[in-house]
Amino acid sequence: PGPQLNRMMHLFLVCSSAQVPDLQCKAVRGLYAAVGTVDTRVSDMLSVHCCDLSDVRCNNLADMTHNAPAGGWGAPGTFEVERVKLRGGASKPEGTLPSAASIWDGLKSLSELDLGKDSKSDLSGTIPPAIAALAKLEELQLESETLSGTIPPIFDKFPYLEEIRLGDRLSGTLPANFCAGPALTEIDVSVNPDLSGTIPASCFNSRMEKIVISGTRISGTIPAAISMRKLERFEAAETNLQGTVPPGICVTRAKACPATRCPATLEELDFTRTEDLEGTIPPSCFTLASLKAMSFSRTKVEGTLPPLISLPSLTALDLSNTEMSGSIPDSAGAGMPKVKYLELSRSK
């Protein structure tokens, strides 16, 4: 009984190892079929292994059999489909983002899913809740001018997710758990004109590097007591944000250095046409060595330029059409040696 049981267990493990790769390839092909794209670099997608498709990346390829067996793909192996990133190898997606759980269950090993703008996507449909099966995701890009619907509250299911890019016709609000992932550093939901509500409080954390919400109806205020030491970009142009800009947004610090010597990291700050933004611009925003572009154009910010301006990396500054007044301080010339675009018109 012992040797017989061992042989049965061996057969079970071999069959199981054959099934997993087969399910992954079926899921890849199912995804391609649903989103309406093909690999333009192969004549017949069924004649090649899914890991040989131009926009698919797999690991453990040394353990994979590339010769198609008579019964189709599914030879024993331990490879995992790590990335589906539709780029030059795929035709323009013109189908629908699939809702079938079987497809997403078959892609559980994905660390990157990118069906976005760089492929000029016409992907339609909604973001399916079943996508929460991709627990290993590190990057999620679903940007399409025809992708619509609301954002499902699934983002506490991605412990490794670092980057989220979604658009461009989404509606509703950002779910409360949108920034719940412990590894998340970048969110971009820009150019979703029907997206409203507020930025979840959890998005204003010390890990966040990029928050891009321009071209939405997102409202609310920026928390007064924020601690965003690694923030590089905050873009909120043409939004419904209100209130004032807290001083902490321009006092960003690198993580691994003494607080007294930490260099700033903020490079872009954009509130153009956020017409309900008011108060004064924090003086700390005018002494950031890393800042390259800043705009408060067409806002209600007021006050004067600080006497000390030290922005050695700045190339563009737009404070036009504001409630600001006063004169340009003498320090501005030497303090902005790289500036190429300076707009201060129609301010007081």
mmCIF file of C-alpha atoms in Angstrom:
data_model
loop_
_atom_site.group_PDB
_atom_site.id
_atom_site.type_symbol
_atom_site.label_atom_id
_atom_site.label_comp_id
_atom_site.label_asym_id
_atom_site.label_seq_id
_atom_site.Cartn_x
_atom_site.Cartn_y
_atom_site.Cartn_z
ATOM 1 C CA PRO A 1 0.000 0.000 0.000
ATOM 2 C CA GLY A 2 2.866 2.360 0.748
ATOM 3 C CA PRO A 3 4.556 2.288 -2.706
ATOM 4 C CA GLN A 4 1.161 2.324 -4.465
ATOM 5 C CA LEU A 5 0.078 5.363 -2.468
ATOM 6 C CA ASN A 6 3.337 7.097 -3.298
ATOM 7 C CA ARG A 7 2.830 6.437 -7.018
ATOM 8 C CA MET A 8 -0.728 7.830 -6.834
ATOM 9 C CA MET A 9 0.506 10.951 -5.062
ATOM 10 C CA HIS A 10 3.215 11.374 -7.702
ATOM 11 C CA LEU A 11 0.639 11.129 -10.509
ATOM 12 C CA PHE A 12 -1.611 13.627 -8.705
ATOM 13 C CA LEU A 13 1.230 16.144 -8.353
ATOM 14 C CA VAL A 14 2.275 15.761 -11.998
ATOM 15 C CA CYS A 15 -1.308 16.278 -13.172
ATOM 16 C CA SER A 16 -1.686 19.275 -10.890
ATOM 17 C CA SER A 17 1.508 20.860 -12.181
ATOM 18 C CA ALA A 18 0.244 20.354 -15.728
ATOM 19 C CA GLN A 19 -3.120 21.918 -14.977
ATOM 20 C CA VAL A 20 -1.932 25.194 -13.458
ATOM 21 C CA PRO A 21 0.072 26.386 -16.512
ATOM 22 C CA ASP A 22 -2.783 25.275 -18.764
ATOM 23 C CA LEU A 23 -5.290 27.341 -16.769
ATOM 24 C CA GLN A 24 -2.994 30.365 -16.923
ATOM 25 C CA CYS A 25 -2.669 30.193 -20.692
ATOM 26 C CA LYS A 26 -6.407 29.729 -21.072
ATOM 27 C CA ALA A 27 -6.899 32.814 -18.912
ATOM 28 C CA VAL A 28 -4.443 34.840 -21.016
ATOM 29 C CA ARG A 29 -6.216 33.833 -24.215
ATOM 30 C CA GLY A 30 -9.576 34.534 -22.604
ATOM 31 C CA LEU A 31 -8.395 38.021 -21.624
ATOM 32 C CA TYR A 32 -7.106 38.736 -25.135
ATOM 33 C CA ALA A 33 -10.387 37.532 -26.651
ATOM 34 C CA ALA A 34 -12.526 39.591 -24.261
ATOM 35 C CA VAL A 35 -10.638 42.861 -24.710
ATOM 36 C CA GLY A 36 -10.610 42.312 -28.466
ATOM 37 C CA THR A 37 -6.911 42.272 -29.239
ATOM 38 C CA VAL A 38 -4.438 39.941 -30.929
ATOM 39 C CA ASP A 39 -0.671 39.728 -31.034
ATOM 40 C CA THR A 40 0.228 41.355 -34.351
ATOM 41 C CA ARG A 41 3.638 39.685 -34.403
ATOM 42 C CA VAL A 42 2.362 36.136 -34.735
ATOM 43 C CA SER A 43 0.196 34.703 -37.499
ATOM 44 C CA ASP A 44 -1.787 32.387 -35.244
ATOM 45 C CA MET A 45 -2.022 32.990 -31.493
ATOM 46 C CA LEU A 46 -3.043 29.378 -30.907
ATOM 47 C CA SER A 47 0.190 28.163 -32.484
ATOM 48 C CA VAL A 48 2.433 29.741 -29.840
ATOM 49 C CA HIS A 49 2.648 29.359 -26.098
ATOM 50 C CA CYS A 50 1.018 32.188 -24.149
ATOM 51 C CA CYS A 51 4.410 33.117 -22.681
ATOM 52 C CA ASP A 52 5.712 33.705 -26.212
ATOM 53 C CA LEU A 53 3.161 36.461 -26.868
ATOM 54 C CA SER A 54 4.874 39.836 -27.261
ATOM 55 C CA ASP A 55 3.097 41.588 -24.400
ATOM 56 C CA VAL A 56 3.152 38.718 -21.908
ATOM 57 C CA ARG A 57 5.985 37.985 -19.515
ATOM 58 C CA CYS A 58 6.395 34.765 -17.549
ATOM 59 C CA ASN A 59 8.898 33.535 -14.980
ATOM 60 C CA ASN A 60 10.442 30.082 -14.495
ATOM 61 C CA LEU A 61 10.628 29.612 -18.257
ATOM 62 C CA ALA A 62 13.325 26.988 -17.825
ATOM 63 C CA ASP A 63 10.651 24.684 -16.415
ATOM 64 C CA MET A 64 8.261 25.180 -19.309
ATOM 65 C CA THR A 65 7.763 22.962 -22.353
ATOM 66 C CA HIS A 66 7.436 25.033 -25.546
ATOM 67 C CA ASN A 67 6.550 22.182 -27.891
ATOM 68 C CA ALA A 68 2.789 21.983 -28.226
ATOM 69 C CA PRO A 69 1.509 18.511 -27.280
ATOM 70 C CA ALA A 70 -1.118 16.836 -29.399
ATOM 71 C CA GLY A 71 -3.866 17.730 -26.935
ATOM 72 C CA GLY A 72 -2.931 21.406 -26.807
ATOM 73 C CA TRP A 73 -0.924 23.416 -24.358
ATOM 74 C CA GLY A 74 -0.744 22.138 -20.837
ATOM 75 C CA ALA A 75 2.540 20.276 -20.563
ATOM 76 C CA PRO A 76 3.974 20.009 -17.026
ATOM 77 C CA GLY A 77 5.777 23.103 -15.813
ATOM 78 C CA THR A 78 5.935 25.599 -13.011
ATOM 79 C CA PHE A 79 5.956 28.877 -14.939
ATOM 80 C CA GLU A 80 3.811 31.822 -13.834
ATOM 81 C CA VAL A 81 2.320 34.566 -15.991
ATOM 82 C CA GLU A 82 3.738 37.690 -14.343
ATOM 83 C CA ARG A 83 2.810 40.522 -16.677
ATOM 84 C CA VAL A 84 0.263 41.429 -19.324
ATOM 85 C CA LYS A 85 1.199 44.825 -20.701
ATOM 86 C CA LEU A 86 -0.414 45.664 -24.023
ATOM 87 C CA ARG A 87 2.043 47.733 -26.026
ATOM 88 C CA GLY A 88 3.429 47.568 -29.554
ATOM 89 C CA GLY A 89 2.872 43.831 -29.905
ATOM 90 C CA ALA A 90 -0.894 43.980 -29.454
ATOM 91 C CA SER A 91 -3.563 45.417 -31.697
ATOM 92 C CA LYS A 92 -5.764 48.191 -30.308
ATOM 93 C CA PRO A 93 -8.104 46.772 -27.620
ATOM 94 C CA GLU A 94 -11.691 47.344 -28.724
ATOM 95 C CA GLY A 95 -13.528 44.837 -26.565
ATOM 96 C CA THR A 96 -14.748 44.689 -22.988
ATOM 97 C CA LEU A 97 -12.933 44.195 -19.730
ATOM 98 C CA PRO A 98 -14.071 40.676 -18.741
ATOM 99 C CA SER A 99 -16.104 40.088 -15.599
ATOM 100 C CA ALA A 100 -15.691 36.294 -15.566
ATOM 101 C CA ALA A 101 -14.016 35.165 -12.348
ATOM 102 C CA SER A 102 -12.429 32.219 -14.189
ATOM 103 C CA ILE A 103 -10.199 34.556 -16.198
ATOM 104 C CA TRP A 104 -8.963 36.534 -13.206
ATOM 105 C CA ASP A 105 -8.543 33.388 -11.090
ATOM 106 C CA GLY A 106 -6.290 32.028 -13.817
ATOM 107 C CA LEU A 107 -4.105 35.139 -13.666
ATOM 108 C CA LYS A 108 -3.473 35.174 -9.905
ATOM 109 C CA SER A 109 0.280 35.342 -10.387
ATOM 110 C CA LEU A 110 0.160 38.670 -12.277
ATOM 111 C CA SER A 111 2.284 41.450 -10.797
ATOM 112 C CA GLU A 112 1.504 43.919 -13.592
ATOM 113 C CA LEU A 113 -1.695 44.434 -15.573
ATOM 114 C CA ASP A 114 -1.583 47.287 -18.069
ATOM 115 C CA LEU A 115 -4.349 47.624 -20.636
ATOM 116 C CA GLY A 116 -3.954 51.377 -20.759
ATOM 117 C CA LYS A 117 -3.451 54.503 -22.790
ATOM 118 C CA ASP A 118 -0.075 53.692 -24.275
ATOM 119 C CA SER A 119 -1.814 51.074 -26.396
ATOM 120 C CA LYS A 120 -4.471 53.643 -27.483
ATOM 121 C CA SER A 121 -7.115 51.510 -25.865
ATOM 122 C CA ASP A 122 -10.821 51.625 -26.693
ATOM 123 C CA LEU A 123 -11.530 49.156 -23.921
ATOM 124 C CA SER A 124 -15.119 49.395 -22.676
ATOM 125 C CA GLY A 125 -17.125 47.945 -19.821
ATOM 126 C CA THR A 126 -16.547 48.437 -16.098
ATOM 127 C CA ILE A 127 -13.856 47.457 -13.597
ATOM 128 C CA PRO A 128 -14.967 43.990 -12.402
ATOM 129 C CA PRO A 129 -14.860 43.174 -8.674
ATOM 130 C CA ALA A 130 -13.398 39.775 -9.656
ATOM 131 C CA ILE A 131 -10.117 41.532 -10.419
ATOM 132 C CA ALA A 132 -9.505 41.366 -6.657
ATOM 133 C CA ALA A 133 -8.220 37.824 -7.315
ATOM 134 C CA LEU A 134 -4.946 39.387 -8.532
ATOM 135 C CA ALA A 135 -3.495 39.589 -5.036
ATOM 136 C CA LYS A 136 0.111 39.770 -6.299
ATOM 137 C CA LEU A 137 -0.450 42.919 -8.363
ATOM 138 C CA GLU A 138 2.164 45.641 -8.073
ATOM 139 C CA GLU A 139 0.942 47.846 -10.937
ATOM 140 C CA LEU A 140 -2.598 48.321 -12.272
ATOM 141 C CA GLN A 141 -3.241 50.496 -15.328
ATOM 142 C CA LEU A 142 -6.730 50.515 -16.819
ATOM 143 C CA GLU A 143 -6.927 53.743 -18.804
ATOM 144 C CA SER A 144 -9.397 53.985 -21.653
ATOM 145 C CA GLU A 145 -11.710 56.689 -22.956
ATOM 146 C CA THR A 146 -14.548 54.177 -23.025
ATOM 147 C CA LEU A 147 -14.044 52.409 -19.691
ATOM 148 C CA SER A 148 -16.905 53.534 -17.458
ATOM 149 C CA GLY A 149 -18.826 52.771 -14.278
ATOM 150 C CA THR A 150 -17.742 53.071 -10.677
ATOM 151 C CA ILE A 151 -14.571 51.971 -8.918
ATOM 152 C CA PRO A 152 -15.256 48.826 -6.856
ATOM 153 C CA PRO A 153 -14.183 48.810 -3.175
ATOM 154 C CA ILE A 154 -11.574 46.088 -3.606
ATOM 155 C CA PHE A 155 -8.311 47.902 -2.993
ATOM 156 C CA ASP A 156 -7.653 46.447 0.432
ATOM 157 C CA LYS A 157 -7.073 43.124 -1.372
ATOM 158 C CA PHE A 158 -3.739 44.146 -2.920
ATOM 159 C CA PRO A 159 -0.907 44.017 -0.352
ATOM 160 C CA TYR A 160 1.800 44.591 -2.989
ATOM 161 C CA LEU A 161 0.098 47.166 -5.207
ATOM 162 C CA GLU A 162 2.328 50.219 -5.736
ATOM 163 C CA GLU A 163 0.675 52.076 -8.621
ATOM 164 C CA ILE A 164 -2.944 52.643 -9.692
ATOM 165 C CA ARG A 165 -3.950 54.404 -12.922
ATOM 166 C CA LEU A 166 -7.626 54.389 -13.868
ATOM 167 C CA GLY A 167 -9.718 56.272 -16.421
ATOM 168 C CA ASP A 168 -11.105 58.029 -18.348
ATOM 169 C CA ARG A 169 -14.897 57.910 -18.004
ATOM 170 C CA LEU A 170 -15.275 56.586 -14.502
ATOM 171 C CA SER A 171 -17.989 57.940 -12.224
ATOM 172 C CA GLY A 172 -19.019 57.766 -8.586
ATOM 173 C CA THR A 173 -16.438 58.290 -5.854
ATOM 174 C CA LEU A 174 -13.104 56.912 -4.745
ATOM 175 C CA PRO A 175 -13.871 54.020 -2.358
ATOM 176 C CA ALA A 176 -12.767 54.489 1.247
ATOM 177 C CA ASN A 177 -10.195 51.675 0.875
ATOM 178 C CA PHE A 178 -8.701 53.067 -2.350
ATOM 179 C CA CYS A 179 -5.348 53.771 -0.668
ATOM 180 C CA ALA A 180 -5.528 50.948 1.872
ATOM 181 C CA GLY A 181 -2.739 48.916 0.273
ATOM 182 C CA PRO A 182 0.392 49.021 2.472
ATOM 183 C CA ALA A 183 2.727 49.318 -0.542
ATOM 184 C CA LEU A 184 0.794 51.947 -2.527
ATOM 185 C CA THR A 185 2.847 54.994 -3.612
ATOM 186 C CA GLU A 186 1.115 56.347 -6.755
ATOM 187 C CA ILE A 187 -2.508 57.044 -7.720
ATOM 188 C CA ASP A 188 -3.706 58.617 -10.960
ATOM 189 C CA VAL A 189 -7.423 59.014 -11.625
ATOM 190 C CA SER A 190 -7.077 62.144 -13.742
ATOM 191 C CA VAL A 191 -9.374 63.091 -16.617
ATOM 192 C CA ASN A 192 -12.439 61.380 -15.164
ATOM 193 C CA PRO A 193 -14.875 64.330 -15.315
ATOM 194 C CA ASP A 194 -17.687 62.399 -13.602
ATOM 195 C CA LEU A 195 -15.574 61.224 -10.679
ATOM 196 C CA SER A 196 -16.538 63.089 -7.514
ATOM 197 C CA GLY A 197 -16.429 62.745 -3.733
ATOM 198 C CA THR A 198 -13.278 63.313 -1.714
ATOM 199 C CA ILE A 199 -9.767 61.916 -1.525
ATOM 200 C CA PRO A 200 -9.786 59.193 1.158
ATOM 201 C CA ALA A 201 -7.827 60.251 4.225
ATOM 202 C CA SER A 202 -5.622 57.159 3.896
ATOM 203 C CA CYS A 203 -4.147 58.590 0.662
ATOM 204 C CA PHE A 204 -2.394 61.328 2.632
ATOM 205 C CA ASN A 205 0.284 59.095 4.107
ATOM 206 C CA SER A 206 4.062 59.183 4.399
ATOM 207 C CA ARG A 207 4.552 56.581 1.631
ATOM 208 C CA MET A 208 2.696 58.430 -1.135
ATOM 209 C CA GLU A 209 4.825 59.793 -3.967
ATOM 210 C CA LYS A 210 2.230 60.841 -6.559
ATOM 211 C CA ILE A 211 -1.395 61.972 -6.292
ATOM 212 C CA VAL A 212 -2.904 62.969 -9.636
ATOM 213 C CA ILE A 213 -6.608 63.900 -9.696
ATOM 214 C CA SER A 214 -6.677 66.675 -12.325
ATOM 215 C CA GLY A 215 -9.784 66.915 -14.484
ATOM 216 C CA THR A 216 -12.168 65.401 -11.948
ATOM 217 C CA ARG A 217 -14.945 66.742 -9.720
ATOM 218 C CA ILE A 218 -13.208 65.579 -6.571
ATOM 219 C CA SER A 219 -13.831 68.024 -3.745
ATOM 220 C CA GLY A 220 -13.098 68.407 -0.047
ATOM 221 C CA THR A 221 -10.018 69.770 1.643
ATOM 222 C CA ILE A 222 -6.434 68.683 2.089
ATOM 223 C CA PRO A 223 -5.875 67.637 5.718
ATOM 224 C CA ALA A 224 -4.099 70.321 7.721
ATOM 225 C CA ALA A 225 -1.790 67.878 9.489
ATOM 226 C CA ILE A 226 -0.281 65.885 6.658
ATOM 227 C CA SER A 227 3.048 64.088 6.689
ATOM 228 C CA MET A 228 4.029 63.213 3.112
ATOM 229 C CA ARG A 229 7.790 62.909 3.270
ATOM 230 C CA LYS A 230 8.168 61.310 -0.154
ATOM 231 C CA LEU A 231 5.653 63.311 -2.196
ATOM 232 C CA GLU A 232 6.927 64.090 -5.716
ATOM 233 C CA ARG A 233 3.782 65.165 -7.581
ATOM 234 C CA PHE A 234 0.484 66.623 -6.435
ATOM 235 C CA GLU A 235 -1.671 67.501 -9.445
ATOM 236 C CA ALA A 236 -5.173 68.757 -8.736
ATOM 237 C CA ALA A 237 -5.843 71.108 -11.660
ATOM 238 C CA GLU A 238 -9.482 71.713 -12.584
ATOM 239 C CA THR A 239 -10.954 70.017 -9.532
ATOM 240 C CA ASN A 240 -13.431 71.096 -6.849
ATOM 241 C CA LEU A 241 -10.966 71.040 -3.971
ATOM 242 C CA GLN A 242 -11.628 73.713 -1.368
ATOM 243 C CA GLY A 243 -9.947 75.317 1.601
ATOM 244 C CA THR A 244 -6.264 76.104 1.898
ATOM 245 C CA VAL A 245 -2.974 74.436 1.079
ATOM 246 C CA PRO A 246 -1.417 73.200 4.337
ATOM 247 C CA PRO A 247 2.245 74.079 4.972
ATOM 248 C CA GLY A 248 3.120 70.381 5.247
ATOM 249 C CA ILE A 249 2.580 69.751 1.552
ATOM 250 C CA CYS A 250 5.795 71.643 0.746
ATOM 251 C CA VAL A 251 7.903 70.204 3.550
ATOM 252 C CA THR A 252 8.515 66.806 2.047
ATOM 253 C CA ARG A 253 11.472 64.843 3.256
ATOM 254 C CA ALA A 254 13.349 61.789 2.080
ATOM 255 C CA LYS A 255 12.749 58.828 4.334
ATOM 256 C CA ALA A 256 16.203 57.617 5.325
ATOM 257 C CA CYS A 257 18.018 60.715 6.537
ATOM 258 C CA PRO A 258 18.178 62.929 9.634
ATOM 259 C CA ALA A 259 15.202 65.288 9.725
ATOM 260 C CA THR A 260 17.421 68.376 9.915
ATOM 261 C CA ARG A 261 19.264 67.534 6.695
ATOM 262 C CA CYS A 262 16.605 65.822 4.603
ATOM 263 C CA PRO A 263 16.313 67.120 1.028
ATOM 264 C CA ALA A 264 12.852 67.961 -0.306
ATOM 265 C CA THR A 265 11.405 65.657 -2.967
ATOM 266 C CA LEU A 266 8.381 67.601 -4.318
ATOM 267 C CA GLU A 267 8.765 68.357 -8.038
ATOM 268 C CA GLU A 268 5.293 69.319 -9.300
ATOM 269 C CA LEU A 269 2.469 71.188 -7.576
ATOM 270 C CA ASP A 270 -0.529 72.085 -9.758
ATOM 271 C CA PHE A 271 -3.828 73.617 -8.662
ATOM 272 C CA THR A 272 -4.650 75.418 -11.948
ATOM 273 C CA ARG A 273 -8.362 76.355 -12.214
ATOM 274 C CA THR A 274 -9.178 74.882 -8.812
ATOM 275 C CA GLU A 275 -11.273 77.942 -8.226
ATOM 276 C CA ASP A 276 -12.378 77.315 -4.643
ATOM 277 C CA LEU A 277 -8.837 77.042 -3.316
ATOM 278 C CA GLU A 278 -8.047 80.000 -1.068
ATOM 279 C CA GLY A 279 -5.760 81.242 1.667
ATOM 280 C CA THR A 280 -2.052 81.867 1.199
ATOM 281 C CA ILE A 281 0.641 79.778 -0.438
ATOM 282 C CA PRO A 282 2.897 78.384 2.320
ATOM 283 C CA PRO A 283 6.295 80.150 2.302
ATOM 284 C CA SER A 284 7.935 76.714 2.364
ATOM 285 C CA CYS A 285 6.697 76.192 -1.231
ATOM 286 C CA PHE A 286 9.121 78.923 -2.324
ATOM 287 C CA THR A 287 12.217 77.297 -0.820
ATOM 288 C CA LEU A 288 12.112 73.779 -2.229
ATOM 289 C CA ALA A 289 15.309 72.779 -4.016
ATOM 290 C CA SER A 290 13.506 69.983 -5.895
ATOM 291 C CA LEU A 291 10.453 71.906 -7.188
ATOM 292 C CA LYS A 292 10.300 72.140 -10.992
ATOM 293 C CA ALA A 293 6.770 73.424 -11.676
ATOM 294 C CA MET A 294 4.126 75.188 -9.578
ATOM 295 C CA SER A 295 0.774 76.681 -10.558
ATOM 296 C CA PHE A 296 -1.990 78.334 -8.576
ATOM 297 C CA SER A 297 -3.442 80.061 -11.640
ATOM 298 C CA ARG A 298 -7.165 80.888 -11.472
ATOM 299 C CA THR A 299 -7.501 80.137 -7.788
ATOM 300 C CA LYS A 300 -8.448 82.430 -4.903
ATOM 301 C CA VAL A 301 -5.086 82.319 -3.174
ATOM 302 C CA GLU A 302 -4.002 85.663 -1.745
ATOM 303 C CA GLY A 303 -1.122 87.284 0.081
ATOM 304 C CA THR A 304 2.284 88.313 -1.225
ATOM 305 C CA LEU A 305 5.401 86.602 -2.460
ATOM 306 C CA PRO A 306 7.752 85.838 0.444
ATOM 307 C CA PRO A 307 10.961 87.883 0.703
ATOM 308 C CA LEU A 308 13.048 84.751 0.250
ATOM 309 C CA ILE A 309 12.625 82.729 -2.937
ATOM 310 C CA SER A 310 15.028 79.841 -3.478
ATOM 311 C CA LEU A 311 13.834 77.488 -6.210
ATOM 312 C CA PRO A 312 16.995 76.380 -8.059
ATOM 313 C CA SER A 313 15.239 73.637 -10.062
ATOM 314 C CA LEU A 314 12.097 75.588 -10.998
ATOM 315 C CA THR A 315 11.340 75.922 -14.721
ATOM 316 C CA ALA A 316 7.669 77.043 -14.628
ATOM 317 C CA LEU A 317 5.725 79.260 -12.208
ATOM 318 C CA ASP A 318 2.143 80.423 -12.848
ATOM 319 C CA LEU A 319 0.432 82.647 -10.273
ATOM 320 C CA SER A 320 -1.782 84.479 -12.773
ATOM 321 C CA ASN A 321 -5.440 85.322 -12.124
ATOM 322 C CA THR A 322 -5.182 85.061 -8.344
ATOM 323 C CA GLU A 323 -5.848 87.416 -5.442
ATOM 324 C CA MET A 324 -2.135 87.816 -4.741
ATOM 325 C CA SER A 325 -0.661 91.318 -4.507
ATOM 326 C CA GLY A 326 2.591 93.120 -3.815
ATOM 327 C CA SER A 327 5.868 93.172 -5.693
ATOM 328 C CA ILE A 328 8.422 90.636 -6.846
ATOM 329 C CA PRO A 329 11.179 90.323 -4.197
ATOM 330 C CA ASP A 330 14.802 90.970 -5.096
ATOM 331 C CA SER A 331 15.680 87.351 -4.311
ATOM 332 C CA ALA A 332 13.535 86.049 -7.209
ATOM 333 C CA GLY A 333 16.133 86.582 -9.944
ATOM 334 C CA ALA A 334 18.956 84.632 -8.372
ATOM 335 C CA GLY A 335 16.536 82.282 -6.643
ATOM 336 C CA MET A 336 15.010 80.945 -9.877
ATOM 337 C CA PRO A 337 17.979 80.552 -12.268
ATOM 338 C CA LYS A 338 16.331 77.890 -14.475
ATOM 339 C CA VAL A 339 12.867 79.386 -14.867
ATOM 340 C CA LYS A 340 11.629 79.472 -18.477
ATOM 341 C CA TYR A 341 7.939 80.214 -17.927
ATOM 342 C CA LEU A 342 6.842 82.901 -15.479
ATOM 343 C CA GLU A 343 3.242 84.129 -15.445
ATOM 344 C CA LEU A 344 2.075 86.653 -12.848
ATOM 345 C CA SER A 345 -0.495 88.621 -14.871
ATOM 346 C CA ARG A 346 -3.968 89.572 -13.693
ATOM 347 C CA SER A 347 -3.022 89.299 -10.059
ATOM 348 C CA LYS A 348 -3.246 92.282 -7.743
#
